Amino acid sequence: MNITIPTVPLGLLRRLNGAGYEAYVVGGCVRDAIMGRTPSDWDICTDALPRQVIDLFADHSVAKTGLQHGTVMVIEDGVGYEITTFRTDGAYSDHRHPDRVEFVSSLREDLARRDFTINAMAYHPEEGLVDCFGGRVDLAAGLVRCVGDPNQRFQEDGLRLLRALRFAARFGFRVERETGEAMHRNRGLLDSIAAERIFAELKGFLVGQGVGPLLREYRDLIAQVLPELTPMFDFEQHNPHHCWDVWEHTVRAVEAVEPETALRLTMLFHDSGKPDCFSMDENGVGHFYRHGQRSEELAGQMLTRLRCDNRLRRQVLLQVRTHDQPLPQTEAAGRRFLNRMGEEGALQSLAVHRADMLAQAPETWPEKQALLDNAEGILRRLLEQRACFGVKNLAINGRDLLALGYRPGPTLGGELNRLLELVLDGTLANGREVLLEQAERDREEN
Ligand code: ATP
Ligand code: MG
């Protein structure tokens, strides 16, 4: 096994070795390198104590924020490298934080405290791969497996439940059987994990290529953090557009949309309001009137609990609310749509509608696809023409109205909006002359 370590981290290893310390690259970078993926960062572990690492890199700037875990971050060429002293994690009486970390002298003990076998390998250019727990075999087999007793490892740190799902989703791996059983059994541990950490793992999980099968198999874990989703499980739709129950439809919709956080969250939440809105008509057909609105409420509740940032929250809620509204089929409707949704929102909406369609009964696709293609053509054309769909794209602005004798304040804003309406309708072209004339007329009338 040969791993090419980039010059900078290799230099850090060499300096540690030169001073008589052991040092290895370890964890995610070794895993990624073996898989032929480019590691995002190169972490180093060593038997040097943090104080000794700091002294050895006195000519570098170092960040000491991880010092209580034995981590010194050495900065070179603007990039930080974590150098962590071999350690074990002691006891975890709260299932979240080790009571104390304890430095140890052997690499093996350090590898043993790591979460999964694929994350518990180290590498040194002369010694080669150090793989005490079968990480390489699991990597080849596509398995996420705890190092040691899974029950105990999850009880030490409940976040590992979601880390397991995130790594499995990212690489399209399965969870090894005993590890998986322990995950189901210990799902209650998620209740004591901080919302921010849960959300970070959840987002990583959702954008993974292998998320679909895991959403099916581990829906009990998902429900542990998002109980609002539970009513979707096995909920039959009794509707010709659908051949799957609400959860299966949701899983397929998540898989069908691009792996982008806002879109994946949207698809996860988009039908969460359906069970609450279900009704059956006299023909035995199921309906879900106004479920977009109910889904938005539930999604808002979940995102609040997860401490989602406002920008992402706004994006997701807009898409959830509008996911089943018809897409624009005329230029005028397209302009209004762009005005309402914004450029990014409009493009996301196309993606949402497409994914939603792909998770519905295939015989209903052709008709929906035609509407989608038409809407997409209209929107792309309008965007290309830099068509006007907001006050800021109007050919005149507030200053022009002031020059016509309008007074600053609400009448001026009102007039701009009125002109925009006429342009969106297609009643007026978005040209300076035309708009100035209209504004002049409006002023005389009032
Ligand atoms: P990524 O590419 O997502 O950064 P990574 O494997 O580098 O993946 P990190 O969260 O950066 O993951 O952690 C680095 C290493 O530290 C892991 O590979 C693992 O060995 C160990 N580790 C991290 N978090 C835990 C944890 N909660 N429990 C046990 N070991 C952990
Ligand atoms: Mg990492």
Coordinates of C-alpha atoms and ligand atoms in Angstrom, one line a residue:
M1 CA 0.0 0.0 0.0
N2 CA 1.5 3.3 -1.1
I3 CA 0.1 6.6 -0.3
T4 CA 1.5 9.8 -1.7
I5 CA 1.6 12.4 1.1
P6 CA 1.7 16.0 -0.2
T7 CA 4.9 17.9 0.5
V8 CA 3.7 20.0 3.5
P9 CA 2.3 17.3 5.7
L10 CA 5.2 15.1 4.7
G11 CA 7.6 17.8 5.9
L12 CA 5.7 17.9 9.2
L13 CA 6.1 14.1 9.6
R14 CA 9.8 14.4 8.8
R15 CA 10.4 17.1 11.3
L16 CA 8.6 15.1 14.1
N17 CA 10.6 12.0 13.1
G18 CA 13.8 14.0 13.0
A19 CA 13.3 15.0 16.6
G20 CA 12.9 11.4 17.6
Y21 CA 9.1 11.2 17.7
E22 CA 6.8 8.8 16.0
A23 CA 4.4 10.4 13.6
Y24 CA 1.8 9.1 11.1
V25 CA -0.9 10.5 8.9
V26 CA -4.1 9.1 10.2
G27 CA -7.9 8.8 9.9
G28 CA -9.9 10.3 7.1
C29 CA -6.9 11.1 4.8
V30 CA -5.7 7.6 4.9
R31 CA -9.2 6.3 4.1
D32 CA -9.7 8.7 1.3
A33 CA -6.2 8.1 -0.2
I34 CA -6.8 4.4 -0.3
M35 CA -10.1 5.0 -2.0
G36 CA -8.5 7.2 -4.6
R37 CA -10.3 10.3 -3.3
T38 CA -8.5 13.5 -2.6
P39 CA -8.4 14.0 1.2
S40 CA -9.8 17.3 2.4
D41 CA -7.2 17.5 5.1
W42 CA -4.2 15.6 6.3
D43 CA -4.3 14.9 10.1
I44 CA -1.2 13.7 11.9
C45 CA -0.9 11.7 15.1
T46 CA 2.3 11.5 17.2
D47 CA 3.7 10.4 20.5
A48 CA 5.1 13.9 21.0
L49 CA 3.2 15.7 23.8
P50 CA 1.4 18.9 22.8
R51 CA 4.0 21.1 24.5
Q52 CA 6.7 19.3 22.5
V53 CA 4.9 19.8 19.3
I54 CA 4.5 23.5 20.0
D55 CA 8.2 23.8 20.8
L56 CA 9.2 21.8 17.7
F57 CA 7.1 24.1 15.5
A58 CA 8.1 27.4 17.2
D59 CA 8.9 28.8 13.8
H60 CA 5.3 28.2 12.6
S61 CA 2.1 29.9 13.7
V62 CA 0.0 27.4 15.7
A63 CA -3.6 27.4 16.9
K64 CA -4.1 25.9 20.3
T65 CA -7.9 25.7 20.4
G66 CA -7.8 21.9 20.4
L67 CA -5.2 21.7 23.1
Q68 CA -7.5 20.0 25.7
H69 CA -7.9 17.1 23.3
G70 CA -4.2 17.0 22.6
T71 CA -4.4 18.8 19.3
V72 CA -2.0 21.4 18.1
M73 CA -2.8 23.0 14.7
V74 CA 0.3 23.9 12.8
I75 CA -0.3 26.4 10.0
E76 CA 1.8 26.3 6.9
D77 CA 1.1 28.1 3.6
G78 CA -2.2 29.3 5.1
V79 CA -3.4 25.7 5.7
G80 CA -3.9 24.2 9.2
Y81 CA -2.6 20.7 10.0
E82 CA -3.9 19.0 13.1
I83 CA -1.2 17.3 15.0
T84 CA -2.7 15.2 17.8
T85 CA -0.9 13.3 20.5
F86 CA -1.8 9.6 20.8
R87 CA -4.6 9.4 23.3
T88 CA -7.5 7.5 24.6
D89 CA -10.8 9.1 25.5
G90 CA -11.4 7.8 29.1
A91 CA -15.0 7.4 30.2
Y92 CA -18.0 9.2 28.6
S93 CA -20.4 9.5 31.5
D94 CA -22.6 11.9 29.5
H95 CA -22.5 10.0 26.1
R96 CA -21.1 13.1 24.5
H97 CA -17.8 14.3 25.9
P98 CA -15.0 12.1 27.3
D99 CA -14.5 13.0 31.0
R100 CA -10.8 13.4 30.3
V101 CA -8.4 12.5 27.5
E102 CA -5.4 10.5 28.4
F103 CA -2.2 10.5 26.5
V104 CA -0.8 7.1 25.6
S105 CA 2.4 6.0 24.1
S106 CA 1.1 3.6 21.4
L107 CA -0.4 4.2 18.0
R108 CA -2.5 1.1 18.4
E109 CA -4.3 2.5 21.5
D110 CA -4.9 5.7 19.6
L111 CA -6.4 3.9 16.7
A112 CA -8.6 1.9 19.1
R113 CA -10.4 5.0 20.3
R114 CA -11.5 6.0 16.7
D115 CA -15.0 5.4 15.6
F116 CA -15.0 3.1 12.5
T117 CA -12.5 0.7 11.1
I118 CA -12.2 2.6 7.9
N119 CA -11.3 5.7 10.0
A120 CA -8.8 3.9 12.1
M121 CA -5.9 3.4 9.9
A122 CA -2.5 5.3 10.0
Y123 CA 0.3 5.5 7.4
H124 CA 4.0 6.2 7.5
P125 CA 6.1 6.4 4.3
E126 CA 8.6 3.8 5.5
E127 CA 6.4 1.7 7.8
G128 CA 3.5 1.6 5.4
L129 CA -0.1 1.1 6.4
V130 CA -1.0 0.5 10.1
D131 CA -4.3 -1.2 10.0
C132 CA -5.0 -2.9 13.4
F133 CA -8.8 -3.4 13.0
G134 CA -9.3 -4.5 9.4
G135 CA -10.1 -1.1 8.0
R136 CA -8.8 -2.0 4.6
V137 CA -10.9 -5.1 4.2
D138 CA -14.0 -3.2 5.3
L139 CA -13.1 -0.4 2.9
A140 CA -12.9 -2.9 0.0
A141 CA -16.2 -4.5 1.1
G142 CA -17.9 -1.2 1.5
L143 CA -18.7 -1.6 5.2
V144 CA -19.0 0.9 8.1
R145 CA -18.1 -1.1 11.2
C146 CA -17.3 0.1 14.7
V147 CA -13.9 -0.4 16.1
G148 CA -14.5 -2.7 19.1
D149 CA -17.9 -3.4 20.7
P150 CA -20.5 -1.2 18.8
N151 CA -22.9 -0.9 21.8
Q152 CA -20.2 0.4 23.9
R153 CA -18.8 2.7 21.2
F154 CA -22.2 4.3 20.6
Q155 CA -22.8 4.7 24.3
E156 CA -19.5 6.5 24.6
D157 CA -20.6 9.0 22.0
G158 CA -24.1 9.1 20.5
L159 CA -23.0 11.3 17.6
R160 CA -21.4 8.2 16.1
L161 CA -24.8 7.0 15.2
L162 CA -25.2 9.8 12.7
R163 CA -21.5 9.7 11.7
A164 CA -22.0 6.0 10.7
L165 CA -24.9 7.0 8.5
R166 CA -23.0 10.0 7.0
F167 CA -20.0 7.9 6.1
A168 CA -22.2 5.1 4.7
A169 CA -24.2 7.6 2.6
R170 CA -21.1 9.4 1.4
F171 CA -19.4 6.3 0.1
G172 CA -22.5 4.3 -0.8
F173 CA -21.5 1.7 1.9
R174 CA -23.6 -0.5 4.0
V175 CA -23.5 -0.6 7.8
E176 CA -22.1 -3.9 9.1
R177 CA -24.7 -6.0 10.7
E178 CA -23.7 -5.8 14.4
T179 CA -23.0 -2.1 14.1
G180 CA -26.4 -1.6 12.5
E181 CA -28.2 -3.5 15.2
A182 CA -26.4 -1.5 17.8
M183 CA -27.5 1.7 16.0
H184 CA -31.2 0.7 16.1
R185 CA -30.9 -0.3 19.8
N186 CA -29.1 2.9 20.8
R187 CA -31.1 5.4 18.9
G188 CA -32.3 7.0 22.1
L189 CA -28.8 8.3 22.7
L190 CA -29.5 10.9 20.0
D191 CA -31.7 12.7 22.4
S192 CA -28.8 14.0 24.3
I193 CA -26.7 15.3 21.4
A194 CA -26.6 19.0 20.7
A195 CA -28.9 20.1 17.8
E196 CA -26.0 21.9 15.9
R197 CA -24.0 18.7 15.8
I198 CA -27.0 16.6 14.8
F199 CA -27.8 19.0 12.0
A200 CA -24.2 19.1 10.7
E201 CA -24.2 15.3 10.4
L202 CA -27.7 15.1 9.0
K203 CA -26.8 17.5 6.2
G204 CA -23.7 15.5 5.4
F205 CA -25.8 12.4 5.3
L206 CA -28.5 13.8 3.1
V207 CA -26.0 14.9 0.4
G208 CA -24.4 11.5 0.3
Q209 CA -24.8 9.3 -2.9
G210 CA -26.1 6.3 -0.9
V211 CA -28.7 8.1 1.2
G212 CA -31.8 6.3 -0.1
P213 CA -31.3 2.8 1.2
L214 CA -30.2 4.2 4.5
L215 CA -33.3 6.4 4.9
R216 CA -35.3 3.2 4.5
E217 CA -33.3 1.0 6.8
Y218 CA -32.6 3.6 9.5
R219 CA -35.8 5.5 9.5
D220 CA -36.1 4.9 13.2
L221 CA -32.9 6.9 13.7
I222 CA -34.2 9.7 11.4
A223 CA -37.4 9.7 13.4
Q224 CA -35.5 10.0 16.6
V225 CA -34.2 13.4 15.6
L226 CA -37.2 14.3 13.3
P227 CA -40.3 12.7 14.9
E228 CA -42.5 14.9 12.6
L229 CA -41.6 12.6 9.8
T230 CA -43.0 9.5 11.5
P231 CA -46.6 9.8 10.2
M232 CA -45.2 9.5 6.6
F233 CA -44.0 5.9 7.2
D234 CA -46.2 3.4 5.4
F235 CA -48.8 6.1 4.8
E236 CA -50.8 4.9 1.7
Q237 CA -51.8 7.7 -0.7
H238 CA -54.8 6.1 -2.6
N239 CA -54.1 8.4 -5.5
P240 CA -53.4 7.6 -9.2
H241 CA -50.4 9.9 -9.3
H242 CA -48.7 7.8 -6.7
C243 CA -47.5 4.2 -6.6
W244 CA -45.6 4.5 -3.3
D245 CA -46.5 5.3 0.2
V246 CA -45.5 8.8 1.4
W247 CA -42.2 7.8 3.0
E248 CA -41.1 5.7 0.0
H249 CA -42.1 8.6 -2.2
T250 CA -40.0 10.9 0.0
V251 CA -37.0 8.6 -0.1
R252 CA -37.1 8.4 -3.9
A253 CA -37.6 12.2 -4.2
V254 CA -34.5 12.8 -2.0
E255 CA -32.5 10.4 -4.2
A256 CA -33.8 12.0 -7.4
V257 CA -32.7 15.6 -6.5
E258 CA -29.2 16.9 -6.9
P259 CA -27.0 16.4 -3.9
E260 CA -27.3 19.9 -2.6
T261 CA -28.2 20.7 1.0
A262 CA -31.3 22.9 0.4
L263 CA -32.7 20.6 -2.2
R264 CA -32.2 17.4 -0.2
L265 CA -33.8 19.0 2.9
T266 CA -36.7 20.2 0.8
M267 CA -37.4 16.8 -0.6
L268 CA -37.1 15.2 2.9
F269 CA -39.7 17.6 4.3
H270 CA -41.9 18.4 1.3
D271 CA -44.7 15.9 2.0
S272 CA -44.4 15.8 5.8
G273 CA -47.7 17.5 6.1
K274 CA -49.6 15.0 3.9
P275 CA -50.8 12.7 6.7
D276 CA -52.4 15.6 8.5
C277 CA -54.1 16.8 5.3
F278 CA -55.4 13.4 4.1
S279 CA -59.0 13.0 2.9
M280 CA -60.7 10.5 0.7
D281 CA -63.4 11.4 -1.7
E282 CA -66.5 9.3 -2.6
N283 CA -64.6 7.5 -5.3
G284 CA -62.0 6.3 -2.8
V285 CA -59.3 8.6 -4.1
G286 CA -57.0 10.2 -1.6
H287 CA -56.4 14.0 -1.5
F288 CA -54.0 16.1 0.5
Y289 CA -55.4 19.6 0.2
R290 CA -53.0 22.4 1.4
H291 CA -50.4 19.9 2.4
G292 CA -47.6 22.3 1.1
Q293 CA -48.5 24.7 3.8
R294 CA -48.7 22.1 6.5
S295 CA -45.4 20.7 5.4
E296 CA -43.9 24.1 5.6
E297 CA -45.1 24.5 9.2
L298 CA -43.6 21.1 10.2
A299 CA -40.3 21.9 8.3
G300 CA -40.1 25.2 10.1
Q301 CA -40.5 23.5 13.4
M302 CA -37.8 20.9 12.6
L303 CA -35.4 23.5 11.2
T304 CA -35.9 25.7 14.3
R305 CA -35.1 22.8 16.6
L306 CA -32.0 21.9 14.5
R307 CA -30.8 25.6 14.7
C308 CA -30.7 25.9 11.0
D309 CA -29.3 29.2 9.7
N310 CA -31.7 31.7 8.3
R311 CA -30.6 31.6 4.7
L312 CA -31.0 27.9 4.3
R313 CA -34.2 27.9 6.3
R314 CA -35.7 30.5 3.9
Q315 CA -34.7 28.6 0.9
V316 CA -36.1 25.3 2.1
L317 CA -39.4 26.7 3.4
L318 CA -40.0 28.5 0.2
Q319 CA -39.5 25.3 -1.8
V320 CA -41.5 23.2 0.6
R321 CA -44.4 25.6 0.5
T322 CA -44.5 25.9 -3.3
H323 CA -43.5 22.4 -4.3
D324 CA -46.9 21.4 -5.6
Q325 CA -47.9 24.7 -7.2
P326 CA -48.0 24.6 -10.9
L327 CA -44.9 25.9 -12.8
P328 CA -45.3 28.9 -15.1
Q329 CA -46.5 28.1 -18.6
T330 CA -46.5 31.6 -20.2
E331 CA -43.9 34.4 -20.3
A332 CA -46.0 36.6 -18.1
A333 CA -46.4 33.9 -15.5
G334 CA -42.7 33.2 -15.8
R335 CA -41.9 36.8 -15.0
R336 CA -44.2 36.7 -12.0
F337 CA -42.7 33.5 -10.9
L338 CA -39.2 34.9 -11.1
N339 CA -40.4 38.0 -9.1
R340 CA -41.8 35.8 -6.4
M341 CA -39.1 33.1 -6.2
G342 CA -36.0 35.0 -7.2
E343 CA -33.6 33.5 -9.8
E344 CA -32.1 30.9 -7.5
G345 CA -35.5 30.0 -6.0
A346 CA -36.9 29.5 -9.5
L347 CA -34.2 27.2 -10.6
Q348 CA -34.4 25.2 -7.4
S349 CA -38.1 24.9 -7.9
L350 CA -37.5 23.3 -11.3
A351 CA -35.2 20.7 -9.6
V352 CA -37.8 20.1 -6.9
H353 CA -40.6 19.5 -9.4
R354 CA -38.5 17.2 -11.4
A355 CA -37.5 15.1 -8.4
D356 CA -41.1 15.0 -7.1
M357 CA -42.2 13.8 -10.5
L358 CA -39.6 11.1 -10.6
A359 CA -40.8 9.7 -7.3
Q360 CA -44.4 9.5 -8.6
A361 CA -46.1 6.8 -10.8
P362 CA -44.1 6.5 -14.0
E363 CA -47.2 6.6 -16.2
T364 CA -47.8 10.1 -15.1
W365 CA -44.3 11.4 -16.0
P366 CA -44.8 12.3 -19.7
E367 CA -47.5 14.9 -19.1
K368 CA -45.6 16.4 -16.1
Q369 CA -42.3 16.3 -18.0
A370 CA -43.8 18.4 -20.8
L371 CA -45.0 21.1 -18.4
L372 CA -41.6 21.0 -16.7
D373 CA -39.7 21.4 -20.0
N374 CA -41.9 24.2 -21.1
A375 CA -41.5 26.1 -17.8
E376 CA -37.8 25.5 -17.9
G377 CA -37.5 26.9 -21.4
I378 CA -39.5 30.0 -20.5
L379 CA -37.5 30.7 -17.3
R380 CA -34.1 30.1 -18.9
R381 CA -35.1 32.4 -21.8
L382 CA -36.2 35.1 -19.5
L383 CA -33.1 34.9 -17.4
E384 CA -30.9 34.9 -20.5
Q385 CA -32.7 38.0 -21.8
R386 CA -32.1 39.5 -18.4
A387 CA -35.8 40.1 -18.4
C388 CA -37.4 42.4 -15.9
F389 CA -38.9 40.5 -12.9
G390 CA -38.2 42.8 -10.0
V391 CA -38.3 46.5 -9.2
K392 CA -34.5 46.6 -9.4
N393 CA -34.6 45.4 -13.0
L394 CA -37.0 48.2 -14.1
A395 CA -35.6 50.5 -16.8
I396 CA -36.3 53.5 -14.5
N397 CA -35.8 54.0 -10.8
G398 CA -36.9 56.1 -7.9
R399 CA -34.6 59.0 -8.9
D400 CA -36.4 59.2 -12.3
L401 CA -39.7 59.5 -10.5
L402 CA -38.4 62.2 -8.2
A403 CA -37.4 64.1 -11.3
L404 CA -41.0 63.8 -12.6
G405 CA -42.2 65.5 -9.4
Y406 CA -43.0 62.4 -7.2
R407 CA -42.4 62.9 -3.5
P408 CA -40.1 60.5 -1.7
G409 CA -42.0 57.9 0.3
P410 CA -44.8 55.3 -0.1
T411 CA -46.4 56.8 -3.3
L412 CA -43.1 56.6 -5.1
G413 CA -42.6 53.0 -4.0
G414 CA -46.2 52.2 -4.9
E415 CA -45.7 53.7 -8.4
L416 CA -42.6 51.6 -9.0
N417 CA -44.6 48.5 -8.0
R418 CA -47.5 49.5 -10.3
L419 CA -45.1 49.9 -13.2
L420 CA -43.5 46.5 -12.4
E421 CA -47.0 44.9 -12.5
L422 CA -47.6 46.2 -16.0
V423 CA -44.2 45.0 -17.2
L424 CA -44.7 41.6 -15.6
D425 CA -48.1 41.3 -17.3
G426 CA -46.5 42.2 -20.6
T427 CA -48.8 45.3 -20.9
L428 CA -45.8 47.6 -21.0
A429 CA -42.3 47.0 -22.4
N430 CA -39.5 47.5 -19.9
G431 CA -38.2 50.7 -21.7
R432 CA -37.3 54.0 -20.2
E433 CA -39.5 56.1 -22.5
V434 CA -42.6 54.0 -22.1
L435 CA -42.3 53.8 -18.3
L436 CA -41.6 57.5 -17.9
E437 CA -44.7 58.3 -20.0
Q438 CA -46.8 56.0 -17.9
A439 CA -45.4 57.4 -14.7
E440 CA -46.2 60.9 -15.9
R441 CA -49.8 59.9 -16.7
D442 CA -50.2 58.2 -13.3
R443 CA -49.0 61.3 -11.5
E444 CA -51.5 63.5 -13.3
E445 CA -54.3 61.2 -12.5
N446 CA -53.6 61.3 -8.8
Ligands
ATP1 P1 -14.2 14.0 6.9 O1 -13.7 13.7 5.5 O2 -15.7 14.1 7.0 O3 -13.5 15.1 7.6 P2 -12.8 12.3 8.7 O4 -12.7 10.8 8.8 O5 -11.6 13.1 8.6 O6 -13.9 12.6 7.6 P3 -13.3 13.9 11.1 O7 -14.6 14.2 11.8 O8 -12.6 15.0 10.5 O9 -13.6 12.7 10.0 O10 -12.4 13.2 12.2 C1 -11.1 12.7 11.9 C2 -10.9 11.4 12.6 O11 -11.0 11.4 14.0 C3 -11.8 10.3 12.1 O12 -11.4 9.7 10.9 C4 -11.8 9.4 13.2 O13 -10.7 8.5 13.2 C5 -11.7 10.3 14.4 N1 -13.0 10.7 15.0 C6 -13.7 11.8 14.7 N2 -14.8 11.9 15.4 C7 -14.9 10.8 16.2 C8 -15.8 10.4 17.1 N3 -16.9 11.0 17.4 N4 -15.5 9.2 17.7 C9 -14.4 8.5 17.4 N5 -13.5 8.9 16.6 C10 -13.7 10.0 15.9
MG2 MG -11.6 15.3 8.6

